mmCIF file of C-alpha atoms in Angstrom:
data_model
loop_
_atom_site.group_PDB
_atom_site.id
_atom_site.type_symbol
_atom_site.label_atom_id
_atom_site.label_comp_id
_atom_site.label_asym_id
_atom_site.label_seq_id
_atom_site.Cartn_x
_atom_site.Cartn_y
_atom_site.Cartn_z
ATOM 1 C CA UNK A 1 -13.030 31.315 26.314
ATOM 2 C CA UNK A 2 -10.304 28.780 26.575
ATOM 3 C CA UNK A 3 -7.094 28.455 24.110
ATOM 4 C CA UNK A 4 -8.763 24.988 22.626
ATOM 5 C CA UNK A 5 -12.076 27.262 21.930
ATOM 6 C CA UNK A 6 -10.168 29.978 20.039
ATOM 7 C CA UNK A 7 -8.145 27.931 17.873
ATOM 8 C CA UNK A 8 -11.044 25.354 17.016
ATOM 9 C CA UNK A 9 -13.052 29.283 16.221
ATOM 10 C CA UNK A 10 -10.369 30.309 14.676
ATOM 11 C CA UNK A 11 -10.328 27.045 12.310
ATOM 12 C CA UNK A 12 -13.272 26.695 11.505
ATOM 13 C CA UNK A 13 -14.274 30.595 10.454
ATOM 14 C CA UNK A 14 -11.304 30.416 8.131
ATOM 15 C CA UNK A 15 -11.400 29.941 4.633
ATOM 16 C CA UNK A 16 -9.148 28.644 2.015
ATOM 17 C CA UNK A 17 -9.348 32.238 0.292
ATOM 18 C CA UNK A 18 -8.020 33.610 3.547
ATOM 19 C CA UNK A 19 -5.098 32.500 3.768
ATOM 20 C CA UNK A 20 -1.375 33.333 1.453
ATOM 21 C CA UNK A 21 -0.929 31.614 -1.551
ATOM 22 C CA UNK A 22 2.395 30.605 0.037
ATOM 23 C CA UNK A 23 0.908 29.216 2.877
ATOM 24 C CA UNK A 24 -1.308 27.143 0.894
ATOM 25 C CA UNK A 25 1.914 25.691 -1.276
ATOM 26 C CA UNK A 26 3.937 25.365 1.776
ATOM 27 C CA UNK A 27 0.674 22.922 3.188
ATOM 28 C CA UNK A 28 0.379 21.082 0.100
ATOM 29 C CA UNK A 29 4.839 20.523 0.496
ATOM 30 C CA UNK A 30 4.339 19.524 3.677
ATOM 31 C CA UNK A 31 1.797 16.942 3.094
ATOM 32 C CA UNK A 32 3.296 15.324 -0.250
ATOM 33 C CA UNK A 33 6.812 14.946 1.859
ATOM 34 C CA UNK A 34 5.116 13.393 4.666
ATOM 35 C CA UNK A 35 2.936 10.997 2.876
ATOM 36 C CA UNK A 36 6.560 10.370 0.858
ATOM 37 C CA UNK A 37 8.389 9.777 4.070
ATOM 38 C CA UNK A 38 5.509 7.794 5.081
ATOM 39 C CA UNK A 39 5.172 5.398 2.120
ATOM 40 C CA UNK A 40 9.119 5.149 1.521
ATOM 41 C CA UNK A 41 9.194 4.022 5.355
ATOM 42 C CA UNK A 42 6.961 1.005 5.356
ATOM 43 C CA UNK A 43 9.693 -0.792 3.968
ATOM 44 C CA UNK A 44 12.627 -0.192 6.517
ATOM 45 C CA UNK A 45 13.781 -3.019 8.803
ATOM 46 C CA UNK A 46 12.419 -0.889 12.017
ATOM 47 C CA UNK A 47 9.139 -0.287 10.010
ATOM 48 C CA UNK A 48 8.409 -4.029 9.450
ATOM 49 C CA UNK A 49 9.599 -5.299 13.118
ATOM 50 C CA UNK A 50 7.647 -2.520 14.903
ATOM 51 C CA UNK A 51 4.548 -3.548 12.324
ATOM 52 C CA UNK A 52 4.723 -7.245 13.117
ATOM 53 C CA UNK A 53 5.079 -6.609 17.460
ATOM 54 C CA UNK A 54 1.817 -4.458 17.074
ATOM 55 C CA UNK A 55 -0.193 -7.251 14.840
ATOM 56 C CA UNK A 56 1.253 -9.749 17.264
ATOM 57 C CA UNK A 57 0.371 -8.370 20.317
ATOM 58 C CA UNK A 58 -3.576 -7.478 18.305
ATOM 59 C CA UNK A 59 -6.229 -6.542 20.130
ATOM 60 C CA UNK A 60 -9.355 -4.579 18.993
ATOM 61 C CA UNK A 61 -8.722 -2.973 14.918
ATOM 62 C CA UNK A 62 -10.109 0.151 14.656
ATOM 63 C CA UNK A 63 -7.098 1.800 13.118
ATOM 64 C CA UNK A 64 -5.485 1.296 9.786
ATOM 65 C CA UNK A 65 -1.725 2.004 9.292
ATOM 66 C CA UNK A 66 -0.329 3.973 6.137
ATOM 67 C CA UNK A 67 0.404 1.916 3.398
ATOM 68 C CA UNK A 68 -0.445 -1.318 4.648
ATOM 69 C CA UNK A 69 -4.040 -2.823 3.079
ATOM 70 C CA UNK A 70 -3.790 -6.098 6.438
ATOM 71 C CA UNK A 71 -5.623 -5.783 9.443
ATOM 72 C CA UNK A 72 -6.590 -2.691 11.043
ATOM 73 C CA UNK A 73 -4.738 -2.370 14.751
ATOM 74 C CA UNK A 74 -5.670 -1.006 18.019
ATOM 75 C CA UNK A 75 -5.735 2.826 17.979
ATOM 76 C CA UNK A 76 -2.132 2.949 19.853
ATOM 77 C CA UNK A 77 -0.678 0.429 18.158
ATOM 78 C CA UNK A 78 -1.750 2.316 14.578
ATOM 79 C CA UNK A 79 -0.820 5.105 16.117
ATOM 80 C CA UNK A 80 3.122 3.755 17.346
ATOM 81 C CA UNK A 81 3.501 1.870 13.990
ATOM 82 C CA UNK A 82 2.211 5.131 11.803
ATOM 83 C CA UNK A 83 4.647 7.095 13.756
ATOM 84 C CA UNK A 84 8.324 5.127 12.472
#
């Protein structure tokens, strides 16, 4: 069995229940700060000029970027634009 198949096991045979209270407050953290840091970032200056090279450049949308309700992107572009 290979790493991949063990974790995806692993993953999927485990139930909220399982696992710490604390874990499960530390996930929830980590999600609200991201999706903060996320939302609070669509407005920076790098944000915007990285947003308009991807729409510029276009190509096939299948991806939506955070926060932003225009065009959907090619996947790498979505992905490069998500990422700042």
């Amino acid at each position: 069995m290979t790493v991949a198949h063990e974790l995806a096991t692993f993953l999927t045979e485990t139930k909220t229940a399982d696992l710490p209270e604390q874990a499960l407050e530390n996930a929830a953290m980590v999600i609200a700060s991201t999706l903060a840091s996320a939302a609070y970032g669509t407005g920076i200056a790098s944000a915007r000029i990285i947003r308009a090279v991807a729409q510029e450049r276009g190509g096939r949308g299948d991806a939506a970027v955070w926060f932003d309700a225009g065009e959907k992107l090619p996947v790498a572009s979505a992905i490069q634009v998500n990422a700042v």
